[in-house]
Amino acid sequence: MTRAQARRRLALQRATAEHSTPAAWQERQAPTTAVELRLGQRLERQDDGSLAVVTLTQARTRRRRLDARLWDSFTAEEQAAAECIWYAFSAIARGMGLASCALARERVDGTPADGEGARRLVDLYFRWARWCTAEGVEHATIMDVLGYGLGCAETDRKRRRRKGHSRAQIAAGLALYCRLRGWPVRRG
């Protein structure tokens, strides 16, 4: 063994001892930041008769900085739209994942576990996809990022588009989904 090989082996052993978990190795490649996630919400009527969105639960977790920058640029409704799109895509691509023993129980979000909620999300997803096509929004670009987990820059390179094209398509697609659901849409 040469000296260079011995030094590399020793450096690898030290690095392994310092960073023994996969998350520690990943942190060096893709740094993370702490975020608070809204896990659920509902509308409640206030004393003055107006409706207000009330957050049910929040959780603190870590998100990659690049992802956090993208998600923080969206409103809460657009983030909820992205989650709905992903859930519908998962139901289509991977199945509903219902266990027969869970059919009689209520889900955590309070909806029955009969698959009706998933069916509604899938129906909305297909209506949204047709609307994207009619409005000239690239559904495939959005699904590369939201469904398959590719990065925006990687999607831009893959589709041979300018930098920022995927981000713009995602914003347009989420705005369409919000309009479809009747949720507030960001102006501007």
XYZ file of N, CA, C and O in Angstrom:
752
model
N 0.852 -1.175 0.000
C 0.000 0.000 0.000
C 0.900 1.241 0.000
O 1.838 1.327 0.769
N 0.595 2.182 -0.851
C 1.388 3.411 -0.928
C 0.980 4.362 0.175
O -0.054 4.183 0.837
N 1.780 5.386 0.352
C 1.464 6.389 1.380
C 0.151 7.115 1.077
O -0.636 7.395 1.971
N -0.062 7.439 -0.190
C -1.285 8.150 -0.582
C -2.516 7.296 -0.282
O -3.528 7.789 0.218
N -2.441 5.994 -0.580
C -3.561 5.109 -0.293
C -3.807 5.003 1.207
O -4.949 4.963 1.663
N -2.737 4.947 1.980
C -2.864 4.860 3.434
C -3.507 6.125 3.996
O -4.354 6.067 4.886
N -3.112 7.302 3.464
C -3.701 8.559 3.913
C -5.186 8.609 3.576
O -6.012 9.049 4.372
N -5.540 8.174 2.380
C -6.951 8.166 1.983
C -7.771 7.231 2.868
O -8.876 7.557 3.281
N -7.213 6.049 3.156
C -7.906 5.104 4.009
C -8.106 5.687 5.413
O -9.181 5.573 5.995
N -7.071 6.335 5.947
C -7.166 6.944 7.271
C -8.188 8.081 7.270
O -8.998 8.209 8.200
N -8.195 8.897 6.219
C -9.171 9.985 6.113
C -10.591 9.424 6.042
O -11.517 9.973 6.648
N -10.768 8.345 5.295
C -12.082 7.719 5.188
C -12.533 7.165 6.543
O -13.700 7.309 6.925
N -11.619 6.550 7.287
C -11.969 6.028 8.606
C -12.359 7.149 9.556
O -13.315 7.024 10.316
N -11.642 8.257 9.512
C -11.984 9.395 10.369
C -13.346 9.971 9.991
O -14.146 10.304 10.842
N -13.562 10.117 8.682
C -14.842 10.662 8.230
C -15.995 9.741 8.611
O -17.067 10.196 8.996
N -15.771 8.439 8.524
C -16.812 7.490 8.887
C -17.131 7.567 10.368
O -18.281 7.485 10.779
N -16.105 7.745 11.179
C -16.333 7.848 12.622
C -17.094 9.118 12.972
O -17.969 9.114 13.825
N -16.781 10.233 12.284
C -17.446 11.507 12.564
C -18.867 11.529 12.035
O -19.769 12.051 12.655
N -19.061 10.973 10.848
C -20.360 11.044 10.173
C -20.849 9.620 9.904
O -20.815 9.146 8.782
N -21.324 8.967 10.917
C -21.679 7.565 10.771
C -23.084 7.352 10.220
O -23.398 6.273 9.768
N -23.935 8.352 10.254
C -25.295 8.167 9.760
C -25.408 8.702 8.334
O -24.689 9.624 7.943
N -26.321 8.137 7.545
C -26.508 8.654 6.182
C -26.928 10.121 6.163
O -26.549 10.865 5.269
N -27.703 10.532 7.169
C -28.137 11.928 7.221
C -26.942 12.862 7.394
O -26.913 13.956 6.828
N -25.957 12.436 8.157
C -24.767 13.263 8.343
C -23.972 13.372 7.045
O -23.440 14.436 6.721
N -23.882 12.284 6.300
C -23.207 12.343 5.005
C -23.980 13.256 4.051
O -23.395 14.034 3.313
N -25.303 13.155 4.054
C -26.135 13.948 3.157
C -26.067 15.426 3.498
O -26.147 16.271 2.619
N -25.921 15.738 4.769
C -25.896 17.140 5.206
C -24.756 17.903 4.541
O -24.884 19.077 4.225
N -23.639 17.236 4.325
C -22.519 17.914 3.666
C -22.833 18.205 2.198
O -22.417 19.209 1.654
N -23.573 17.313 1.541
C -23.880 17.482 0.125
C -25.054 18.424 -0.107
O -25.051 19.194 -1.055
N -26.063 18.320 0.736
C -27.276 19.128 0.575
C -27.688 19.624 1.955
O -28.439 18.959 2.662
N -27.202 20.795 2.371
C -27.516 21.300 3.717
C -29.018 21.484 3.918
O -29.766 21.748 2.977
N -29.450 21.323 5.175
C -30.864 21.447 5.507
C -31.089 22.632 6.433
O -30.154 23.171 7.013
N -32.347 23.016 6.544
C -32.746 24.087 7.447
C -34.015 23.653 8.177
O -34.788 22.833 7.665
N -34.226 24.155 9.369
C -35.409 23.787 10.156
C -36.637 24.513 9.613
O -36.571 25.701 9.286
N -37.748 23.795 9.494
C -39.005 24.376 9.017
C -40.141 23.858 9.882
O -40.027 22.829 10.525
N -41.249 24.601 9.877
C -42.477 24.151 10.521
C -43.467 23.781 9.439
O -43.745 24.576 8.548
N -44.003 22.580 9.529
C -44.978 22.112 8.560
C -46.365 22.164 9.156
O -46.563 21.801 10.308
N -47.326 22.613 8.361
C -48.726 22.622 8.767
C -49.303 21.278 8.342
O -49.307 20.932 7.172
N -49.753 20.482 9.285
C -50.224 19.139 8.983
C -51.721 19.077 8.728
O -52.210 18.115 8.185
N -52.446 20.074 9.137
C -53.876 20.059 8.896
C -54.475 21.413 9.215
O -53.892 22.208 9.940
N -55.625 21.681 8.648
C -56.298 22.943 8.914
C -57.794 22.764 8.706
O -58.227 21.798 8.102
N -58.565 23.684 9.237
C -60.005 23.677 9.020
C -60.503 25.116 9.099
O -59.826 25.994 9.616
N -61.684 25.327 8.586
C -62.306 26.643 8.654
C -63.161 26.720 9.914
O -63.918 25.798 10.218
N -63.026 27.811 10.637
C -63.860 28.044 11.823
C -64.508 29.411 11.704
O -63.893 30.364 11.234
N -65.753 29.493 12.155
C -66.464 30.753 12.137
C -66.050 31.573 13.347
O -66.064 31.100 14.476
N -65.660 32.817 13.116
C -65.229 33.711 14.187
C -66.443 34.389 14.819
O -67.566 34.267 14.334
N -66.214 35.133 15.906
C -67.300 35.824 16.600
C -67.995 36.846 15.705
O -69.199 37.077 15.832
N -67.244 37.467 14.799
C -67.839 38.482 13.926
C -68.523 37.876 12.700
O -69.015 38.596 11.834
N -68.559 36.546 12.608
C -69.243 35.883 11.508
C -68.351 35.521 10.338
O -68.781 34.831 9.424
N -67.108 35.981 10.341
C -66.201 35.659 9.234
C -65.588 34.278 9.447
O -65.575 33.745 10.554
N -65.101 33.708 8.349
C -64.444 32.413 8.413
C -62.936 32.622 8.489
O -62.393 33.495 7.819
N -62.262 31.803 9.274
C -60.806 31.890 9.387
C -60.232 30.484 9.317
O -60.823 29.529 9.818
N -59.069 30.352 8.692
C -58.385 29.077 8.619
C -57.615 28.871 9.918
O -56.839 29.725 10.330
N -57.854 27.759 10.573
C -57.198 27.447 11.835
C -56.300 26.239 11.605
O -56.750 25.208 11.091
N -55.024 26.361 11.970
C -54.081 25.264 11.831
C -54.299 24.278 12.966
O -54.307 24.657 14.134
N -54.470 23.017 12.616
C -54.727 21.998 13.624
C -53.439 21.548 14.304
O -53.348 21.520 15.511
N -52.452 21.163 13.532
C -51.196 20.693 14.105
C -50.035 21.206 13.273
O -50.174 21.455 12.083
N -48.902 21.364 13.921
C -47.686 21.754 13.237
C -46.570 20.842 13.703
O -46.597 20.354 14.830
N -45.613 20.606 12.838
C -44.466 19.786 13.198
C -43.206 20.485 12.733
O -43.199 21.140 11.694
N -42.176 20.362 13.512
C -40.875 20.906 13.138
C -40.060 19.784 12.524
O -40.009 18.685 13.054
N -39.462 20.061 11.401
C -38.629 19.082 10.717
C -37.518 19.816 9.986
O -37.395 21.033 10.109
N -36.735 19.092 9.221
C -35.663 19.714 8.449
C -35.952 19.488 6.976
O -36.457 18.436 6.586
N -35.652 20.489 6.158
C -35.867 20.420 4.721
C -34.607 20.919 4.041
O -33.957 21.834 4.526
N -34.283 20.322 2.912
C -33.105 20.793 2.179
C -33.280 22.262 1.842
O -34.377 22.716 1.534
N -32.199 23.012 1.896
C -32.287 24.466 1.685
C -32.856 24.817 0.324
O -33.650 25.735 0.203
N -32.435 24.090 -0.701
C -32.967 24.387 -2.034
C -34.467 24.137 -2.092
O -35.215 24.914 -2.670
N -34.935 23.055 -1.474
C -36.365 22.773 -1.431
C -37.099 23.823 -0.617
O -38.186 24.265 -0.989
N -36.505 24.205 0.514
C -37.150 25.202 1.379
C -37.314 26.526 0.640
O -38.338 27.194 0.773
N -36.330 26.893 -0.147
C -36.421 28.148 -0.895
C -37.563 28.096 -1.904
O -38.311 29.057 -2.056
N -37.724 26.961 -2.562
C -38.819 26.807 -3.519
C -40.164 26.818 -2.803
O -41.075 27.555 -3.179
N -40.314 26.030 -1.729
C -41.589 25.931 -1.042
C -41.968 27.221 -0.341
O -43.153 27.558 -0.264
N -40.999 27.932 0.199
C -41.305 29.190 0.878
C -41.795 30.267 -0.081
O -42.406 31.239 0.331
N -41.524 30.089 -1.373
C -41.990 31.073 -2.346
C -43.473 30.878 -2.685
O -44.076 31.728 -3.325
N -44.063 29.765 -2.259
C -45.473 29.488 -2.520
C -46.324 29.863 -1.317
O -45.867 29.810 -0.184
N -47.579 30.198 -1.578
C -48.520 30.474 -0.500
C -48.949 29.146 0.135
O -48.676 28.069 -0.408
N -49.651 29.231 1.248
C -50.126 28.021 1.928
C -51.090 27.238 1.033
O -51.072 26.004 1.019
N -51.921 27.938 0.274
C -52.862 27.268 -0.621
C -52.123 26.548 -1.746
O -52.495 25.431 -2.127
N -51.073 27.188 -2.283
C -50.298 26.539 -3.346
C -49.552 25.322 -2.814
O -49.448 24.306 -3.501
N -49.065 25.398 -1.584
C -48.414 24.239 -0.978
C -49.423 23.108 -0.775
O -49.116 21.941 -1.027
N -50.631 23.455 -0.339
C -51.683 22.440 -0.172
C -52.053 21.838 -1.526
O -52.301 20.629 -1.625
N -52.072 22.661 -2.571
C -52.363 22.162 -3.913
C -51.284 21.179 -4.361
O -51.591 20.127 -4.935
N -50.025 21.490 -4.082
C -48.931 20.584 -4.443
C -49.065 19.257 -3.710
O -48.833 18.190 -4.289
N -49.458 19.303 -2.448
C -49.650 18.067 -1.689
C -50.811 17.255 -2.256
O -50.721 16.037 -2.374
N -51.901 17.927 -2.620
C -53.048 17.224 -3.201
C -52.664 16.570 -4.528
O -53.051 15.427 -4.805
N -51.908 17.290 -5.341
C -51.453 16.731 -6.622
C -50.585 15.508 -6.374
O -50.727 14.476 -7.033
N -49.686 15.606 -5.401
C -48.802 14.481 -5.117
C -49.590 13.286 -4.601
O -49.331 12.147 -5.001
N -50.568 13.515 -3.693
C -51.369 12.407 -3.180
C -52.147 11.727 -4.299
O -52.238 10.499 -4.350
N -52.727 12.506 -5.196
C -53.472 11.934 -6.314
C -52.540 11.153 -7.232
O -52.869 10.046 -7.668
N -51.375 11.716 -7.514
C -50.400 11.028 -8.363
C -49.961 9.723 -7.712
O -49.820 8.698 -8.385
N -49.771 9.732 -6.398
C -49.384 8.517 -5.682
C -50.485 7.468 -5.762
O -50.207 6.282 -5.915
N -51.722 7.901 -5.634
C -52.842 6.958 -5.712
C -52.917 6.334 -7.103
O -53.231 5.146 -7.239
N -52.617 7.116 -8.126
C -52.650 6.598 -9.494
C -51.463 5.674 -9.739
O -51.608 4.566 -10.252
N -50.265 6.131 -9.366
C -49.055 5.399 -9.699
C -48.808 4.199 -8.796
O -48.314 3.174 -9.232
N -49.145 4.321 -7.525
C -48.793 3.276 -6.570
C -50.007 2.588 -5.960
O -49.862 1.729 -5.111
N -51.189 2.998 -6.327
C -52.384 2.417 -5.730
C -52.790 3.184 -4.485
O -52.065 4.047 -4.002
N -53.948 2.893 -3.961
C -54.458 3.637 -2.816
C -53.847 3.194 -1.503
O -53.888 3.915 -0.537
N -53.328 1.994 -1.432
C -52.673 1.545 -0.221
C -53.607 1.351 0.952
O -53.228 1.563 2.085
N -54.831 0.972 0.691
C -55.788 0.747 1.773
C -55.622 -0.662 2.327
O -55.561 -1.627 1.587
N -55.538 -0.764 3.614
C -55.517 -2.071 4.268
C -56.944 -2.434 4.654
O -57.700 -1.581 5.124
N -57.309 -3.679 4.477
C -58.694 -4.079 4.770
C -59.033 -3.880 6.241
O -60.179 -3.617 6.577
N -58.045 -3.976 7.110
C -58.322 -3.785 8.531
C -58.543 -2.313 8.873
O -59.052 -2.000 9.948
N -58.174 -1.396 7.983
C -58.309 0.026 8.264
C -59.589 0.618 7.694
O -59.846 1.799 7.881
N -60.391 -0.161 7.009
C -61.576 0.387 6.354
C -62.600 0.910 7.346
O -63.301 1.871 7.066
N -62.724 0.285 8.508
C -63.738 0.706 9.475
C -63.272 1.889 10.318
O -64.080 2.562 10.938
N -61.974 2.163 10.335
C -61.442 3.243 11.169
C -61.457 4.564 10.430
O -61.398 4.600 9.203
N -61.508 5.652 11.194
C -61.376 6.963 10.593
C -59.914 7.308 10.449
O -59.084 6.907 11.270
N -59.599 8.046 9.420
C -58.218 8.468 9.214
C -57.892 9.609 10.159
O -58.762 10.189 10.784
N -56.614 9.946 10.205
C -56.151 10.999 11.102
C -56.801 12.332 10.771
O -57.150 13.108 11.656
N -57.007 12.613 9.492
C -57.595 13.896 9.113
C -59.113 13.911 9.247
O -59.755 14.900 8.916
N -59.713 12.820 9.729
C -61.139 12.798 10.002
C -61.995 12.278 8.879
O -63.182 12.057 9.050
N -61.429 12.056 7.707
C -62.227 11.534 6.602
C -62.273 10.011 6.687
O -61.328 9.386 7.146
N -63.355 9.405 6.264
C -63.417 7.952 6.314
C -62.390 7.341 5.368
O -62.036 7.935 4.352
N -61.924 6.161 5.692
C -60.869 5.510 4.908
C -61.452 4.622 3.819
O -60.923 3.571 3.529
N -62.555 5.005 3.215
C -63.184 4.175 2.197
C -62.646 4.431 0.798
O -63.112 3.834 -0.157
N -61.706 5.313 0.646
C -61.150 5.595 -0.665
C -61.868 6.699 -1.405
O -61.450 7.103 -2.479
N -62.953 7.181 -0.859
C -63.715 8.248 -1.522
C -62.874 9.517 -1.650
O -62.914 10.187 -2.677
N -62.122 9.847 -0.608
C -61.267 11.036 -0.671
C -60.199 10.892 -1.738
O -59.921 11.830 -2.484
N -59.622 9.712 -1.830
C -58.613 9.466 -2.866
C -59.241 9.541 -4.257
O -58.640 10.088 -5.185
N -60.449 9.019 -4.405
C -61.118 9.071 -5.702
C -61.391 10.512 -6.122
O -61.191 10.892 -7.266
N -61.827 11.338 -5.137
C -62.069 12.746 -5.441
C -60.780 13.452 -5.849
O -60.773 14.252 -6.776
N -59.684 13.161 -5.127
C -58.408 13.771 -5.481
C -57.954 13.353 -6.874
O -57.432 14.170 -7.630
N -58.157 12.094 -7.224
C -57.765 11.615 -8.556
C -58.624 12.278 -9.629
O -58.115 12.692 -10.674
N -59.920 12.403 -9.372
C -60.797 13.096 -10.330
C -60.358 14.549 -10.520
O -60.297 15.047 -11.651
N -60.069 15.225 -9.417
C -59.566 16.601 -9.511
C -58.247 16.664 -10.265
O -58.001 17.587 -11.042
N -57.391 15.695 -10.012
C -56.093 15.643 -10.695
C -56.286 15.569 -12.212
O -55.639 16.299 -12.963
N -57.187 14.687 -12.673
C -57.408 14.556 -14.113
C -58.045 15.814 -14.700
O -57.684 16.229 -15.808
N -58.973 16.426 -13.970
C -59.546 17.700 -14.443
C -58.460 18.768 -14.528
O -58.400 19.537 -15.489
N -57.584 18.825 -13.507
C -56.492 19.789 -13.490
C -55.533 19.535 -14.655
O -55.091 20.484 -15.315
N -55.213 18.266 -14.934
C -54.295 17.937 -16.031
C -54.874 18.378 -17.375
O -54.157 18.929 -18.223
N -56.176 18.165 -17.566
C -56.807 18.621 -18.824
C -56.789 20.143 -18.908
O -56.573 20.718 -19.978
N -57.024 20.803 -17.783
C -57.010 22.260 -17.757
C -55.608 22.798 -18.036
O -55.452 23.806 -18.705
N -54.594 22.124 -17.504
C -53.205 22.523 -17.791
C -52.947 22.494 -19.292
O -52.358 23.422 -19.853
N -53.396 21.424 -19.932
C -53.203 21.303 -21.381
C -53.926 22.420 -22.118
O -53.379 23.027 -23.040
N -55.145 22.717 -21.709
C -55.929 23.771 -22.368
C -55.294 25.146 -22.165
O -55.361 26.002 -23.053
N -54.666 25.377 -20.998
C -54.077 26.687 -20.695
C -52.629 26.807 -21.151
O -52.015 27.863 -20.991
N -52.043 25.739 -21.690
C -50.657 25.789 -22.157
C -49.616 25.625 -21.063
O -48.457 25.983 -21.236
N -50.017 25.052 -19.935
C -49.081 24.776 -18.846
C -48.572 23.352 -19.035
O -49.354 22.439 -19.306
N -47.274 23.150 -18.891
C -46.670 21.847 -19.137
C -46.858 20.924 -17.942
O -46.120 20.982 -16.964
N -47.845 20.054 -18.054
C -48.170 19.106 -16.991
C -46.988 18.176 -16.713
O -46.674 17.887 -15.550
N -46.303 17.706 -17.739
C -45.193 16.762 -17.564
C -44.037 17.393 -16.793
O -43.403 16.730 -15.963
N -43.773 18.664 -17.039
C -42.710 19.355 -16.308
C -43.044 19.438 -14.830
O -42.195 19.204 -13.968
N -44.293 19.769 -14.522
C -44.723 19.871 -13.130
C -44.615 18.516 -12.448
O -44.135 18.405 -11.313
N -45.028 17.455 -13.131
C -45.001 16.130 -12.531
C -43.587 15.594 -12.376
O -43.331 14.775 -11.496
N -42.644 16.034 -13.214
C -41.250 15.644 -13.001
C -40.774 16.109 -11.633
O -40.058 15.394 -10.940
N -41.189 17.303 -11.235
C -40.749 17.850 -9.952
C -41.625 17.335 -8.810
O -41.119 16.805 -7.820
N -42.944 17.481 -8.933
C -43.837 17.106 -7.832
C -44.025 15.598 -7.702
O -44.090 15.081 -6.591
N -44.125 14.893 -8.802
C -44.404 13.467 -8.756
C -43.174 12.593 -8.660
O -43.110 11.670 -7.856
N -42.175 12.886 -9.496
C -41.001 12.029 -9.563
C -39.841 12.537 -8.717
O -38.830 11.857 -8.600
N -39.950 13.736 -8.159
C -38.943 14.221 -7.236
C -37.679 14.781 -7.869
O -36.674 14.933 -7.175
N -37.701 15.097 -9.139
C -36.534 15.711 -9.767
C -36.431 17.169 -9.329
O -37.439 17.786 -8.995
N -35.254 17.715 -9.362
C -35.078 19.121 -9.051
C -35.482 19.989 -10.227
O -35.556 19.532 -11.372
N -35.729 21.252 -9.955
C -36.122 22.173 -11.028
C -35.006 22.325 -12.059
O -35.260 22.303 -13.266
N -33.767 22.474 -11.591
C -32.642 22.635 -12.520
C -32.459 21.381 -13.364
O -32.208 21.464 -14.573
N -32.609 20.228 -12.742
C -32.471 18.967 -13.471
C -33.573 18.818 -14.519
O -33.333 18.366 -15.634
N -34.779 19.232 -14.165
C -35.897 19.172 -15.108
C -35.672 20.137 -16.263
O -35.940 19.797 -17.422
N -35.165 21.339 -15.963
C -34.861 22.296 -17.029
C -33.826 21.720 -17.995
O -33.968 21.838 -19.216
N -32.787 21.102 -17.459
C -31.753 20.499 -18.326
C -32.335 19.343 -19.127
O -32.079 19.220 -20.328
N -33.114 18.499 -18.474
C -33.695 17.327 -19.137
C -34.607 17.737 -20.292
O -34.614 17.105 -21.344
N -35.355 18.802 -20.092
C -36.302 19.253 -21.109
C -35.731 20.336 -22.022
O -36.445 20.896 -22.848
N -34.455 20.661 -21.802
C -33.744 21.661 -22.614
C -34.457 23.006 -22.616
O -34.759 23.576 -23.658
N -34.721 23.486 -21.420
C -35.378 24.776 -21.223
C -34.447 25.711 -20.473
O -33.482 25.281 -19.843
N -34.776 26.972 -20.500
C -33.977 27.952 -19.756
C -34.153 27.762 -18.262
O -35.169 27.252 -17.798
N -33.162 28.247 -17.533
C -33.217 28.167 -16.079
C -34.437 28.952 -15.582
O -34.689 30.069 -16.013
N -35.206 28.348 -14.686
C -36.390 28.989 -14.134
C -37.683 28.578 -14.813
O -38.770 28.915 -14.333
N -37.579 27.846 -15.922
C -38.787 27.446 -16.647
C -39.649 26.504 -15.804
O -40.874 26.689 -15.714
N -39.020 25.521 -15.169
C -39.777 24.563 -14.344
C -40.460 25.269 -13.187
O -41.619 24.998 -12.877
N -39.757 26.180 -12.568
C -40.321 26.941 -11.433
C -41.548 27.723 -11.877
O -42.575 27.737 -11.189
N -41.464 28.353 -13.040
C -42.597 29.121 -13.568
C -43.776 28.206 -13.897
O -44.938 28.558 -13.642
N -43.492 27.029 -14.459
C -44.562 26.086 -14.790
C -45.237 25.560 -13.527
O -46.457 25.407 -13.486
N -44.448 25.290 -12.488
C -45.026 24.825 -11.228
C -45.939 25.893 -10.637
O -47.053 25.601 -10.206
N -45.479 27.133 -10.636
C -46.294 28.222 -10.100
C -47.600 28.360 -10.880
O -48.679 28.519 -10.289
N -47.516 28.285 -12.209
C -48.727 28.399 -13.036
C -49.660 27.210 -12.797
O -50.882 27.376 -12.692
N -49.101 26.016 -12.682
C -49.914 24.826 -12.451
C -50.587 24.838 -11.090
O -51.752 24.466 -10.965
N -49.867 25.291 -10.073
C -50.468 25.357 -8.736
C -51.545 26.423 -8.669
O -52.560 26.248 -7.992
N -51.343 27.529 -9.382
C -52.379 28.564 -9.438
C -53.637 28.018 -10.122
O -54.757 28.302 -9.679
N -53.459 27.220 -11.173
C -54.617 26.605 -11.837
C -55.351 25.664 -10.888
O -56.585 25.654 -10.835
N -54.606 24.876 -10.127
C -55.236 23.949 -9.189
C -56.003 24.709 -8.110
O -57.109 24.313 -7.738
N -55.414 25.796 -7.636
C -56.109 26.613 -6.632
C -57.400 27.186 -7.210
O -58.435 27.216 -6.535
N -57.366 27.658 -8.453
C -58.586 28.172 -9.100
C -59.612 27.070 -9.252
O -60.817 27.289 -9.063
N -59.157 25.867 -9.598
C -60.068 24.731 -9.760
C -60.771 24.394 -8.449
O -61.964 24.087 -8.432
N -60.055 24.482 -7.343
C -60.633 24.174 -6.032
C -61.385 25.346 -5.431
O -62.047 25.206 -4.394
N -61.249 26.543 -6.009
C -61.901 27.724 -5.448
C -61.116 28.357 -4.316
O -61.652 29.108 -3.516
N -59.827 28.038 -4.232
C -58.957 28.591 -3.202
C -58.415 29.937 -3.657
O -58.360 30.220 -4.858
N -58.000 30.774 -2.724
C -57.435 32.068 -3.111
C -56.169 31.892 -3.969
O -55.360 31.007 -3.713
N -56.067 32.753 -4.963
C -54.898 32.716 -5.862
C -54.122 33.988 -5.687
O -54.698 35.078 -5.610
N -52.818 33.843 -5.639
C -51.938 35.010 -5.480
C -52.065 35.926 -6.699
O -52.105 35.467 -7.832
N -52.135 37.184 -6.438
C -52.209 38.168 -7.525
C -50.806 38.605 -7.881
O -49.978 38.838 -7.021
N -50.563 38.757 -9.163
C -49.276 39.301 -9.595
C -48.362 38.366 -10.182
O -48.091 37.363 -10.396
